[in-house]
Amino acid sequence: MKYSNIFAEVVSIMHQDYAGYDEKIGWDHPDYFKKKIEDLETSGIITPQRFTELVNEYLLSFKDRHMYFNLHNSEKVEVKTCGFTVRNYEDTLYVTETKEEDRFEKGTRIVSIDGESISSIRKLHHTMLRESHPEREEWDEILNKASYSDFADTDRIVNLIEEHKDDLLKSKNMIVDVRNNRGGNSHASSSLLRYIFKKGEKPISPLKVREFNCSDRNVELFLEQAEKVRSSTNNEETLKMIEYGENQFKTYRNQGFVAFDFSEYIADLENNFEGEDNLEKVIILSDYYCASAAEEFVETSKESSKVTIVGRATMGLNDYSDIVCVQWDKQFSLCYPISRLQLKTEIDPIHGKGIQPHVYIKWTPKHIEEDIDLQQALKLIVKS
């Protein structure tokens, strides 16, 4: 399939099927990328890697981190990785983790890239950094950051919590670290709620209304995805919600945005437990890299009188959610959200979108060598 044809389909998806398409009309500039791709294709110098980069650059216009274009199974891919990760502090990049690249040590300061200062790069590539506040910038678009842990394997997480049930029932304090947790299935962490809430205490916030774009493409993709989920888990709550979603999509096919009422299933999930009083304090460590289902976990847990959220605000991905994926020739895939919140997340001038912590800890280069967040959590636990 020609690259230009794939890109045309991507644009069509973004203008018809993407959950934010009607709220972001005019945000993108597809003609610029269309011409660039056609010129490269005509010249015979386009590669799968270059095409992927151009499509992802186009997608940046929508300012949605729940969306990405991936390249698979290509021998022509030039692996691009700087081999380390960084964070910005006062217009200096600090190496926070080293991987393939061993010439840099943790804590190394980077003051320029290709002769350009960090401040000038921030101005030039502000779109790629995705954020205006240094603490929330994503340098992975420029320096190719690595992967993160998540709540993707529901059964494994549930089993892990069950295995340590006795330990949890004997403990007086608990620290849950969801920093760098990119999400997955929200049911994965639901079995922790009984330890997080006191007896007689339950989450009380009303369910946020979420609308689903019931386009024909989205219906088909959801049904395909539902079958994969059904064959990969025995989690009863997950299966019930999948069946409900299937029935809703079939009923409202091609009827635009429709609010699905998951309140019965969410209520069962969030209230199908009796809290435990043995744990007196629960500290949850959060950060900008805590996203999606992990954010939902932080938001729900925040309603417990036991809980203190420590660190930085979560990423704020859930305005547009429920991801489906389209594939082309087993080589490219576009993953995009098909639902949106009616009421979008409030924006904080420093933290941006996301769930705000009770105790905010500014990220500084000290975090590279010391776990400042964990130290604060331990102080809160021993504090009388």
PDB file of C-alpha atoms in Angstrom, residues 88-92 94 134 362:
ATOM      1  CA  ASN A  88      14.911  19.602  32.414  1.00  0.00           C
ATOM      2  CA  TYR A  89      15.824  21.795  35.360  1.00  0.00           C
ATOM      3  CA  GLU A  90      16.474  25.516  34.843  1.00  0.00           C
ATOM      4  CA  ASP A  91      17.224  25.039  31.106  1.00  0.00           C
ATOM      5  CA  THR A  92      19.764  22.305  31.745  1.00  0.00           C
ATOM      6  CA  TYR A  94      20.166  16.193  33.563  1.00  0.00           C
ATOM      7  CA  PRO A 134       9.897  22.342  32.263  1.00  0.00           C
ATOM      8  CA  LYS A 362       9.349  19.819  42.774  1.00  0.00           C
TER       9      LYS A 362
END
